[in-house]
Amino acid sequence: MILCDTNILIEIYRENVDIISILKNISQSDSIVISDVTKAEMLVGARNKHEMKTLIEELGRITSLPIQSQISSFAIKLLSHYYLSHGLDFHDALIAATAISYNIELYTLNVKDFAFISNIKLYNPDKS
């Protein structure tokens, strides 16, 4: 499994052909999943009821990993370690905790937001 960050889904909706190509390559050998955090962030971006309905339908086709209590607790630990030193925000802490808890790679365009977190595996499309 590869966990996709919110910015990856945003790029799909922007029809970024490079990202779409990378995701097609990933899907040939791995499952693409998102966090419930990403699902929520995408829904918050809806500009009207039609977009909201479309997002709900499209996001429903992607496996979403729930925010379980151990993920929430781990995210709080990450914040206590990295908020002051690196500015880690709560959404990113939850996404990172999800990736680490499931022992899967995180595909993000904002590598700098996660690279300092120990034990996180970041997906690098150039190495695949």
Coordinates of C-alpha atoms in Angstrom, one line a residue:
M1 CA 0.0 0.0 0.0
I2 CA 1.0 3.6 -0.7
L3 CA -0.6 6.3 1.4
C4 CA -1.3 9.4 -0.6
D5 CA -1.2 12.9 1.0
T6 CA -3.9 15.4 0.2
N7 CA -1.7 17.3 -2.2
I8 CA -1.5 14.3 -4.4
L9 CA -5.3 14.2 -4.8
I10 CA -5.4 17.9 -5.4
E11 CA -3.0 17.4 -8.3
I12 CA -5.2 14.7 -9.7
Y13 CA -8.1 17.2 -9.8
R14 CA -5.8 19.7 -11.4
E15 CA -5.2 17.1 -14.1
N16 CA -1.4 17.0 -13.4
V17 CA -0.3 14.4 -16.0
D18 CA 2.9 13.6 -14.2
I19 CA 1.1 12.7 -10.9
I20 CA -1.6 10.8 -12.7
S21 CA 1.1 8.8 -14.5
I22 CA 3.0 8.0 -11.2
L23 CA -0.3 6.9 -9.6
K24 CA -1.0 4.6 -12.6
N25 CA 2.5 3.1 -12.2
I26 CA 1.9 2.6 -8.4
S27 CA -1.5 1.0 -9.0
Q28 CA 0.1 -1.7 -11.2
S29 CA 1.9 -3.2 -8.2
D30 CA 0.5 -1.6 -5.0
S31 CA -2.8 -0.4 -3.5
I32 CA -3.3 3.4 -3.3
V33 CA -4.9 4.4 0.0
I34 CA -5.7 7.7 1.8
S35 CA -6.2 8.7 5.4
D36 CA -9.6 9.9 6.7
V37 CA -7.7 13.2 7.2
T38 CA -7.2 13.5 3.5
K39 CA -10.8 12.7 2.8
A40 CA -11.9 15.4 5.2
E41 CA -9.4 17.9 3.8
M42 CA -10.7 17.3 0.3
L43 CA -14.4 17.7 1.4
V44 CA -13.5 21.0 3.1
G45 CA -12.3 22.2 -0.3
A46 CA -15.7 21.7 -2.0
R47 CA -17.0 25.0 -3.4
N48 CA -20.7 23.9 -3.8
K49 CA -23.1 21.0 -3.3
H50 CA -22.3 19.6 -6.7
E51 CA -18.6 19.4 -6.0
M52 CA -19.3 18.0 -2.6
K53 CA -21.4 15.2 -4.1
T54 CA -18.8 14.5 -6.7
L55 CA -16.0 14.4 -4.1
I56 CA -18.0 12.0 -1.9
E57 CA -18.6 9.7 -4.8
E58 CA -15.0 9.7 -6.1
L59 CA -13.4 9.5 -2.6
G60 CA -15.7 6.5 -1.9
R61 CA -13.8 4.6 -4.6
I62 CA -10.5 4.9 -2.7
T63 CA -9.7 2.9 0.3
S64 CA -9.6 5.2 3.3
L65 CA -7.7 4.3 6.5
P66 CA -9.6 5.4 9.6
I67 CA -8.1 7.5 12.4
Q68 CA -8.0 4.8 15.1
S69 CA -7.2 5.6 18.7
Q70 CA -3.5 4.4 18.5
I71 CA -3.0 6.7 15.4
S72 CA -4.5 9.6 17.2
S73 CA -2.3 9.0 20.3
F74 CA 0.8 8.6 18.1
A75 CA 0.0 11.8 16.2
I76 CA -0.1 13.6 19.6
K77 CA 3.4 12.2 20.4
L78 CA 4.7 13.4 17.0
L79 CA 3.3 16.8 17.7
S80 CA 5.0 16.9 21.1
H81 CA 8.3 16.1 19.4
Y82 CA 8.1 18.1 16.2
Y83 CA 5.6 21.0 16.6
L84 CA 8.0 23.5 18.2
S85 CA 11.1 22.4 16.3
H86 CA 9.6 21.8 12.9
G87 CA 6.2 23.3 12.8
L88 CA 4.4 20.0 12.3
D89 CA 0.7 20.6 12.0
F90 CA -2.1 18.3 13.4
H91 CA -3.3 17.1 10.0
D92 CA 0.2 16.2 8.9
A93 CA 0.8 14.5 12.2
L94 CA -2.2 12.3 11.7
I95 CA -1.2 11.4 8.2
A96 CA 2.3 10.6 9.3
A97 CA 1.0 8.5 12.2
T98 CA -1.2 6.6 9.8
A99 CA 1.7 5.8 7.5
I100 CA 4.0 4.8 10.4
S101 CA 1.3 2.7 12.1
Y102 CA 0.5 0.8 9.0
N103 CA 4.2 0.6 8.0
I104 CA 3.5 2.0 4.6
E105 CA 5.1 4.6 2.4
L106 CA 3.7 8.1 2.2
Y107 CA 3.5 9.8 -1.2
T108 CA 3.6 13.5 -0.8
L109 CA 4.7 16.6 -2.7
N110 CA 5.6 18.3 0.6
V111 CA 8.5 16.1 1.6
K112 CA 9.9 18.8 3.9
D113 CA 6.7 18.6 6.0
F114 CA 7.5 14.9 6.9
A115 CA 11.2 14.2 6.2
F116 CA 12.3 15.0 9.8
I117 CA 10.0 12.4 11.3
S118 CA 11.8 9.4 12.4
N119 CA 10.5 6.0 11.1
I120 CA 8.5 7.5 8.3
K121 CA 8.9 6.0 4.9
L122 CA 8.4 8.5 2.0
Y123 CA 7.6 7.2 -1.4
N124 CA 10.0 8.4 -4.1
P125 CA 8.6 8.0 -7.6
D126 CA 12.1 8.5 -9.1
K127 CA 13.3 5.3 -7.4
S128 CA 10.4 3.1 -8.6

